[in-house]
mmCIF file of C-alpha atoms in Angstrom:
data_model
loop_
_atom_site.group_PDB
_atom_site.id
_atom_site.type_symbol
_atom_site.label_atom_id
_atom_site.label_comp_id
_atom_site.label_asym_id
_atom_site.label_seq_id
_atom_site.Cartn_x
_atom_site.Cartn_y
_atom_site.Cartn_z
ATOM 1 C CA MET J 1 -10.374 -0.725 23.349
ATOM 2 C CA THR J 2 -13.106 -2.737 23.037
ATOM 3 C CA TYR J 3 -15.950 -3.418 20.624
ATOM 4 C CA ALA J 4 -19.131 -4.450 20.675
ATOM 5 C CA PRO J 5 -20.136 -7.541 18.647
ATOM 6 C CA ARG J 6 -22.295 -4.733 16.458
ATOM 7 C CA ALA J 7 -19.919 -2.020 16.340
ATOM 8 C CA VAL J 8 -17.153 -4.559 14.524
ATOM 9 C CA ALA J 9 -20.013 -5.841 12.417
ATOM 10 C CA ALA J 10 -20.633 -2.667 11.244
ATOM 11 C CA MET J 11 -16.739 -2.134 10.620
ATOM 12 C CA LEU J 12 -16.160 -5.207 8.962
ATOM 13 C CA GLY J 13 -19.051 -5.128 6.736
ATOM 14 C CA VAL J 14 -20.654 -8.619 7.815
ATOM 15 C CA SER J 15 -23.982 -9.421 9.895
ATOM 16 C CA PRO J 16 -24.015 -9.913 13.525
ATOM 17 C CA VAL J 17 -25.327 -13.682 12.770
ATOM 18 C CA THR J 18 -22.210 -14.178 10.660
ATOM 19 C CA LEU J 19 -19.936 -13.223 13.832
ATOM 20 C CA ARG J 20 -21.653 -15.641 15.431
ATOM 21 C CA THR J 21 -21.346 -18.814 13.639
ATOM 22 C CA TRP J 22 -17.494 -17.660 13.210
ATOM 23 C CA ASP J 23 -16.966 -17.537 16.878
ATOM 24 C CA GLN J 24 -19.293 -21.088 17.253
ATOM 25 C CA ARG J 25 -17.433 -22.724 14.737
ATOM 26 C CA TYR J 26 -13.880 -21.339 14.400
ATOM 27 C CA GLY J 27 -13.468 -19.550 17.531
ATOM 28 C CA LEU J 28 -13.044 -16.410 15.887
ATOM 29 C CA GLY J 29 -14.528 -14.881 19.003
ATOM 30 C CA PRO J 30 -14.080 -12.213 21.474
ATOM 31 C CA SER J 31 -11.499 -12.296 23.836
ATOM 32 C CA VAL J 32 -12.703 -10.189 26.811
ATOM 33 C CA ARG J 33 -16.039 -10.329 29.243
ATOM 34 C CA THR J 34 -17.285 -7.037 31.353
ATOM 35 C CA ARG J 35 -17.967 -7.569 34.694
ATOM 36 C CA GLY J 36 -21.742 -7.839 33.455
ATOM 37 C CA GLY J 37 -21.013 -10.858 30.828
ATOM 38 C CA HIS J 38 -20.962 -8.898 27.984
ATOM 39 C CA ARG J 39 -18.494 -10.531 25.232
ATOM 40 C CA ARG J 40 -16.112 -7.302 23.390
ATOM 41 C CA TYR J 41 -13.967 -7.665 20.625
ATOM 42 C CA GLN J 42 -10.648 -6.397 21.490
ATOM 43 C CA ASP J 43 -8.052 -5.035 18.421
ATOM 44 C CA GLU J 44 -6.625 -8.175 17.930
ATOM 45 C CA ASP J 45 -10.172 -10.070 17.583
ATOM 46 C CA VAL J 46 -10.827 -7.889 14.999
ATOM 47 C CA GLU J 47 -7.827 -7.933 12.841
ATOM 48 C CA VAL J 48 -8.164 -11.863 12.602
ATOM 49 C CA LEU J 49 -11.753 -11.329 11.349
ATOM 50 C CA ARG J 50 -10.210 -8.780 9.124
ATOM 51 C CA ARG J 51 -7.999 -11.202 7.520
ATOM 52 C CA MET J 52 -11.107 -13.741 7.629
ATOM 53 C CA VAL J 53 -12.938 -11.428 5.936
ATOM 54 C CA ALA J 54 -10.690 -10.738 2.903
ATOM 55 C CA LEU J 55 -10.023 -14.286 2.532
ATOM 56 C CA THR J 56 -13.358 -15.306 2.033
ATOM 57 C CA GLY J 57 -13.944 -12.571 -0.219
ATOM 58 C CA GLN J 58 -11.392 -14.173 -2.029
ATOM 59 C CA GLY J 59 -12.814 -17.450 -2.358
ATOM 60 C CA VAL J 60 -11.392 -19.086 0.313
ATOM 61 C CA ALA J 61 -13.539 -21.672 1.937
ATOM 62 C CA PRO J 62 -14.663 -20.471 5.839
ATOM 63 C CA ALA J 63 -12.296 -23.367 7.893
ATOM 64 C CA ALA J 64 -9.058 -22.851 5.812
ATOM 65 C CA ALA J 65 -10.025 -19.076 5.869
ATOM 66 C CA ALA J 66 -10.108 -19.237 9.913
ATOM 67 C CA GLU J 67 -7.261 -20.989 9.843
ATOM 68 C CA LEU J 68 -5.090 -18.629 8.026
ATOM 69 C CA ALA J 69 -6.503 -15.449 9.673
ATOM 70 C CA GLN J 70 -5.704 -17.216 12.902
ATOM 71 C CA ARG J 71 -1.870 -17.889 12.268
ATOM 72 C CA GLU J 72 0.899 -16.339 14.041
ATOM 73 C CA PRO J 73 1.580 -13.256 11.992
ATOM 74 C CA ALA J 74 5.358 -12.027 10.939
ATOM 75 C CA ARG J 75 7.128 -9.385 11.946
ATOM 76 C CA PRO J 76 5.776 -5.578 10.579
ATOM 77 C CA HIS J 77 9.353 -3.981 9.190
ATOM 78 C CA PRO J 78 10.476 -3.520 5.796
ATOM 79 C CA ARG J 79 13.161 -6.229 5.112
ATOM 80 C CA GLY J 80 15.320 -3.455 3.740
ATOM 81 C CA ARG J 81 18.376 -4.619 1.970
ATOM 82 C CA ALA J 82 21.718 -2.281 2.998
ATOM 83 C CA GLN J 83 21.274 1.043 1.575
ATOM 84 C CA LEU J 84 23.846 2.524 -0.869
ATOM 85 C CA ARG J 85 26.621 4.341 0.469
ATOM 86 C CA GLU J 86 26.520 8.004 -0.693
ATOM 87 C CA ASP J 87 29.404 8.155 -2.754
ATOM 88 C CA GLU J 88 27.402 5.051 -4.659
ATOM 89 C CA ALA J 89 24.009 6.697 -4.818
ATOM 90 C CA GLU J 90 25.944 9.745 -6.161
ATOM 91 C CA SER J 91 27.527 7.789 -8.909
ATOM 92 C CA ALA J 92 24.264 5.359 -9.139
ATOM 93 C CA ARG J 93 22.482 9.107 -9.699
ATOM 94 C CA ARG J 94 24.678 10.618 -12.380
ATOM 95 C CA GLY J 95 24.607 7.299 -14.287
ATOM 96 C CA PHE J 96 20.487 6.917 -14.266
ATOM 97 C CA VAL J 97 20.229 10.386 -15.476
ATOM 98 C CA THR J 98 23.086 10.193 -18.184
ATOM 99 C CA ALA J 99 21.228 7.266 -19.659
ATOM 100 C CA ALA J 100 17.760 8.868 -19.229
ATOM 101 C CA LYS J 101 19.210 12.112 -21.513
ATOM 102 C CA ARG J 102 20.658 9.728 -24.051
ATOM 103 C CA LEU J 103 17.198 7.918 -23.952
ATOM 104 C CA ASP J 104 19.302 4.626 -23.684
ATOM 105 C CA GLU J 105 16.419 2.393 -22.490
ATOM 106 C CA PRO J 106 18.473 -0.769 -21.891
ATOM 107 C CA LEU J 107 21.018 0.551 -19.734
ATOM 108 C CA MET J 108 18.063 2.452 -17.674
ATOM 109 C CA LEU J 109 16.403 -0.820 -17.255
ATOM 110 C CA ASP J 110 20.146 -2.440 -16.350
ATOM 111 C CA LEU J 111 21.170 0.072 -13.654
ATOM 112 C CA ALA J 112 17.703 0.170 -11.963
ATOM 113 C CA GLY J 113 17.416 -3.668 -11.789
ATOM 114 C CA LYS J 114 20.745 -4.023 -10.354
ATOM 115 C CA LEU J 115 19.814 -1.653 -7.667
ATOM 116 C CA LEU J 116 16.975 -2.921 -6.946
ATOM 117 C CA THR J 117 18.867 -6.954 -6.617
ATOM 118 C CA GLY J 118 21.265 -5.404 -4.942
ATOM 119 C CA HIS J 119 19.999 -3.164 -2.806
ATOM 120 C CA GLY J 120 16.239 -3.189 -2.346
ATOM 121 C CA VAL J 121 13.124 -1.133 -3.393
ATOM 122 C CA VAL J 122 13.283 1.342 -0.752
ATOM 123 C CA ALA J 123 17.026 2.145 -0.722
ATOM 124 C CA ALA J 124 16.986 2.413 -4.884
ATOM 125 C CA TRP J 125 13.830 4.585 -4.788
ATOM 126 C CA ASP J 126 14.882 6.934 -1.802
ATOM 127 C CA GLN J 127 18.274 7.212 -3.037
ATOM 128 C CA VAL J 128 18.432 7.055 -6.385
ATOM 129 C CA PHE J 129 14.938 6.847 -8.425
ATOM 130 C CA ALA J 130 12.978 9.594 -6.765
ATOM 131 C CA PRO J 131 16.179 12.171 -6.729
ATOM 132 C CA CYS J 132 16.467 11.265 -10.246
ATOM 133 C CA LEU J 133 12.944 11.751 -10.949
ATOM 134 C CA VAL J 134 13.135 15.055 -8.983
ATOM 135 C CA GLU J 135 15.775 16.348 -10.908
ATOM 136 C CA LEU J 136 14.113 15.706 -14.272
ATOM 137 C CA GLY J 137 11.380 16.797 -13.457
ATOM 138 C CA HIS J 138 13.034 20.247 -12.884
ATOM 139 C CA MET J 139 15.382 20.101 -15.852
ATOM 140 C CA VAL J 140 11.633 19.832 -18.371
ATOM 141 C CA ALA J 141 10.267 22.532 -15.885
ATOM 142 C CA GLU J 142 13.806 24.910 -16.744
ATOM 143 C CA ARG J 143 14.159 23.906 -20.085
ATOM 144 C CA GLY J 144 10.847 23.758 -21.528
ATOM 145 C CA ARG J 145 11.793 21.120 -23.415
ATOM 146 C CA GLY J 146 12.703 17.179 -22.800
ATOM 147 C CA VAL J 147 9.257 15.363 -22.028
ATOM 148 C CA GLU J 148 10.407 12.402 -23.690
ATOM 149 C CA VAL J 149 13.488 12.178 -21.517
ATOM 150 C CA GLU J 150 11.227 12.540 -18.309
ATOM 151 C CA HIS J 151 8.403 9.596 -19.649
ATOM 152 C CA LEU J 152 11.116 7.197 -20.812
ATOM 153 C CA ALA J 153 12.963 7.484 -17.349
ATOM 154 C CA SER J 154 9.504 6.955 -15.938
ATOM 155 C CA SER J 155 8.517 4.134 -18.259
ATOM 156 C CA SER J 156 12.336 2.209 -17.617
ATOM 157 C CA LEU J 157 11.415 2.655 -13.490
ATOM 158 C CA LEU J 158 7.893 1.334 -14.266
ATOM 159 C CA HIS J 159 9.206 -2.136 -15.871
ATOM 160 C CA ALA J 160 12.121 -2.665 -13.464
ATOM 161 C CA LEU J 161 9.447 -2.244 -10.386
ATOM 162 C CA ARG J 162 7.280 -4.122 -12.038
ATOM 163 C CA SER J 163 9.635 -6.939 -12.349
ATOM 164 C CA VAL J 164 10.169 -7.626 -8.538
ATOM 165 C CA PRO J 165 9.000 -10.817 -7.779
ATOM 166 C CA PRO J 166 7.072 -11.586 -4.957
ATOM 167 C CA THR J 167 8.566 -14.111 -2.629
ATOM 168 C CA GLY J 168 5.266 -16.238 -1.918
ATOM 169 C CA SER J 169 2.037 -15.248 -0.934
ATOM 170 C CA SER J 170 0.009 -14.425 2.595
ATOM 171 C CA GLY J 171 -3.389 -15.055 1.314
ATOM 172 C CA VAL J 172 -4.825 -12.026 2.489
ATOM 173 C CA LEU J 173 -5.155 -8.974 0.293
ATOM 174 C CA ALA J 174 -3.119 -6.796 1.712
ATOM 175 C CA ALA J 175 -3.260 -3.167 0.349
ATOM 176 C CA LEU J 176 -5.499 -2.243 -2.529
ATOM 177 C CA LEU J 177 -3.360 1.221 -4.083
ATOM 178 C CA SER J 178 -5.157 3.626 -6.306
ATOM 179 C CA CYS J 179 -4.880 7.320 -7.507
ATOM 180 C CA ALA J 180 -6.955 9.433 -6.871
ATOM 181 C CA PRO J 181 -9.801 10.592 -9.609
ATOM 182 C CA GLU J 182 -7.522 12.743 -12.631
ATOM 183 C CA GLU J 183 -4.491 11.918 -10.997
ATOM 184 C CA GLN J 184 -2.434 10.477 -13.283
ATOM 185 C CA HIS J 185 1.507 10.087 -11.589
ATOM 186 C CA GLY J 186 1.223 6.946 -9.962
ATOM 187 C CA LEU J 187 4.918 5.710 -9.994
ATOM 188 C CA ALA J 188 5.390 6.015 -6.427
ATOM 189 C CA LEU J 189 2.350 3.464 -5.998
ATOM 190 C CA GLU J 190 4.402 1.267 -8.313
ATOM 191 C CA ALA J 191 7.460 1.911 -5.908
ATOM 192 C CA LEU J 192 5.059 0.785 -2.683
ATOM 193 C CA GLY J 193 4.111 -2.629 -4.902
ATOM 194 C CA ALA J 194 7.316 -3.364 -5.046
ATOM 195 C CA ALA J 195 8.238 -2.682 -1.873
ATOM 196 C CA LEU J 196 5.112 -4.891 -0.695
ATOM 197 C CA SER J 197 6.328 -7.762 -2.894
ATOM 198 C CA GLU J 198 9.714 -7.589 -1.323
ATOM 199 C CA GLU J 199 7.462 -8.311 1.773
ATOM 200 C CA ASP J 200 5.572 -11.298 0.351
ATOM 201 C CA VAL J 201 2.028 -9.662 1.136
ATOM 202 C CA ARG J 202 -0.404 -9.448 -2.021
ATOM 203 C CA TRP J 203 -1.577 -6.276 -3.257
ATOM 204 C CA ARG J 204 -3.579 -4.338 -6.295
ATOM 205 C CA ASN J 205 -2.966 -1.282 -7.557
ATOM 206 C CA LEU J 206 -6.096 0.494 -9.744
ATOM 207 C CA GLY J 207 -3.838 2.793 -11.380
ATOM 208 C CA ALA J 208 -4.260 6.029 -12.433
ATOM 209 C CA ARG J 209 -7.254 8.422 -12.757
ATOM 210 C CA VAL J 210 -9.830 6.040 -10.694
ATOM 211 C CA PRO J 211 -13.463 7.544 -10.377
ATOM 212 C CA ALA J 212 -14.379 7.826 -7.153
ATOM 213 C CA ARG J 213 -17.305 6.018 -7.379
ATOM 214 C CA ALA J 214 -15.134 2.635 -9.061
ATOM 215 C CA LEU J 215 -12.591 3.244 -5.853
ATOM 216 C CA CYS J 216 -15.616 3.119 -3.454
ATOM 217 C CA ASP J 217 -16.557 -0.043 -5.376
ATOM 218 C CA ALA J 218 -13.437 -1.827 -5.373
ATOM 219 C CA VAL J 219 -12.890 -1.344 -1.440
ATOM 220 C CA LEU J 220 -16.091 -2.976 -0.770
ATOM 221 C CA ARG J 221 -15.232 -5.603 -3.212
ATOM 222 C CA LEU J 222 -11.413 -6.761 -2.529
ATOM 223 C CA ARG J 223 -12.040 -5.821 1.494
ATOM 224 C CA PRO J 224 -8.246 -5.299 1.753
ATOM 225 C CA ALA J 225 -6.629 -4.300 4.960
ATOM 226 C CA VAL J 226 -5.607 -1.107 3.991
ATOM 227 C CA ALA J 227 -6.444 1.257 0.808
ATOM 228 C CA LEU J 228 -3.876 4.055 0.389
ATOM 229 C CA VAL J 229 -4.932 6.641 -2.028
ATOM 230 C CA TRP J 230 -2.213 8.869 -3.836
ATOM 231 C CA ALA J 231 -2.420 12.492 -5.239
ATOM 232 C CA HIS J 232 -0.039 14.809 -6.003
ATOM 233 C CA ARG J 233 -2.267 17.921 -5.813
ATOM 234 C CA ALA J 234 -4.716 19.301 -2.789
ATOM 235 C CA ASP J 235 -7.563 20.027 -6.148
ATOM 236 C CA ILE J 236 -7.020 16.169 -7.467
ATOM 237 C CA ALA J 237 -7.115 14.929 -3.652
ATOM 238 C CA GLU J 238 -10.455 16.768 -2.505
ATOM 239 C CA GLN J 239 -12.499 14.234 -5.348
ATOM 240 C CA VAL J 240 -11.552 11.455 -3.113
ATOM 241 C CA PRO J 241 -15.012 10.656 -1.038
ATOM 242 C CA LEU J 242 -12.783 10.293 2.429
ATOM 243 C CA ALA J 243 -15.836 10.055 4.692
ATOM 244 C CA GLU J 244 -17.565 7.292 2.382
ATOM 245 C CA LEU J 245 -14.761 4.920 2.629
ATOM 246 C CA VAL J 246 -14.076 5.521 5.962
ATOM 247 C CA ALA J 247 -17.437 4.600 6.665
ATOM 248 C CA GLY J 248 -18.070 1.518 4.721
ATOM 249 C CA SER J 249 -14.916 -0.004 3.937
ATOM 250 C CA GLY J 250 -14.080 -1.487 6.750
ATOM 251 C CA ALA J 251 -10.386 -1.370 5.489
ATOM 252 C CA GLU J 252 -7.480 0.882 7.137
ATOM 253 C CA ILE J 253 -8.092 4.074 5.090
ATOM 254 C CA ALA J 254 -4.570 6.045 3.911
ATOM 255 C CA VAL J 255 -3.663 8.807 1.557
ATOM 256 C CA ALA J 256 -0.239 9.824 0.225
ATOM 257 C CA GLY J 257 1.602 12.290 -1.761
ATOM 258 C CA PRO J 258 1.843 16.364 -1.687
ATOM 259 C CA GLY J 259 -1.644 16.657 -2.510
ATOM 260 C CA TRP J 260 -3.049 16.197 0.790
ATOM 261 C CA ALA J 261 -0.691 18.354 2.919
ATOM 262 C CA GLY J 262 -3.070 21.165 4.559
ATOM 263 C CA LEU J 263 -6.075 19.189 3.984
ATOM 264 C CA ALA J 264 -8.890 18.659 6.945
ATOM 265 C CA LEU J 265 -8.858 14.553 6.889
ATOM 266 C CA PRO J 266 -11.064 12.254 9.136
ATOM 267 C CA SER J 267 -9.360 11.423 12.457
ATOM 268 C CA SER J 268 -9.240 7.994 11.442
ATOM 269 C CA VAL J 269 -7.314 8.565 8.136
ATOM 270 C CA ARG J 270 -3.696 7.517 8.165
ATOM 271 C CA THR J 271 -1.159 9.647 6.283
ATOM 272 C CA PRO J 272 2.118 7.687 5.869
ATOM 273 C CA HIS J 273 4.983 10.117 4.882
ATOM 274 C CA THR J 274 8.004 7.865 3.537
ATOM 275 C CA LEU J 275 8.159 4.475 1.639
ATOM 276 C CA THR J 276 9.207 3.015 4.644
ATOM 277 C CA ASP J 277 5.974 4.620 6.311
ATOM 278 C CA ALA J 278 3.657 3.120 4.526
ATOM 279 C CA ILE J 279 5.418 -0.487 4.365
ATOM 280 C CA ARG J 280 4.966 -0.905 7.756
ATOM 281 C CA LEU J 281 1.532 0.526 7.804
ATOM 282 C CA VAL J 282 0.271 -2.381 5.544
ATOM 283 C CA VAL J 283 2.266 -4.677 6.831
ATOM 284 C CA SER J 284 1.399 -4.262 10.458
ATOM 285 C CA ARG J 285 -2.283 -4.541 9.810
ATOM 286 C CA VAL J 286 -2.003 -8.067 8.120
ATOM 287 C CA ARG J 287 0.884 -9.457 10.676
ATOM 288 C CA GLY J 288 0.028 -7.702 14.103
#
């Protein structure tokens, strides 16, 4: 697909004059000419410009930003370490749940840290952390007690996930993560952020209960490659102004969480269903 300069300017939230300047000074111009001599941008050209917008928005000088934006992207797939064998995963789940029921935070932190170091975020989350949280949630629902166990387990995992160090910085703000308005369950976003750190891409998380206006303002200000919104209930998801985000942000808009199931979404909104899907979506937007 190709795009006229004015369409690209509208997509990215910059003026056509800015696009012409970037073309003339840095070679960030359209790569296709129609038979009538009109210049058109391809998807690949738009992605370079999207990185340019993100970098200049972060204060990088235009010449340096243009050089960074044009660098050949790295591979788009998650750098997952080896998954746990099923017997290993089962043992890890039992150990973590037992530690949680004892309110043994040091042990939970130790177990979580070893899983993250040895197997990476995706395997640790998919095979151990998420199943443990589900089990503890069911325990609370069935017994009507044990909320303190669930909360301390979540707090321990939050601490462990935030301890995952980035291996560097790609310069571009790859992802802006946010909970929907009134959404308080944001641990899945912390897992995504930690996994993106392993992928060496930059991200920010606005956290829980982000008002609709604040979300739109943040996306416009930060200009991420991808803005992903989490919601676990439909009544919460419905408060997100998706049409406004799609029309005015220039970012790829994505939604995740069970709250979006069955809702009518704009056709351009992406819906990653797994942690790996979300990582690939973000990484592919900044690395091609």
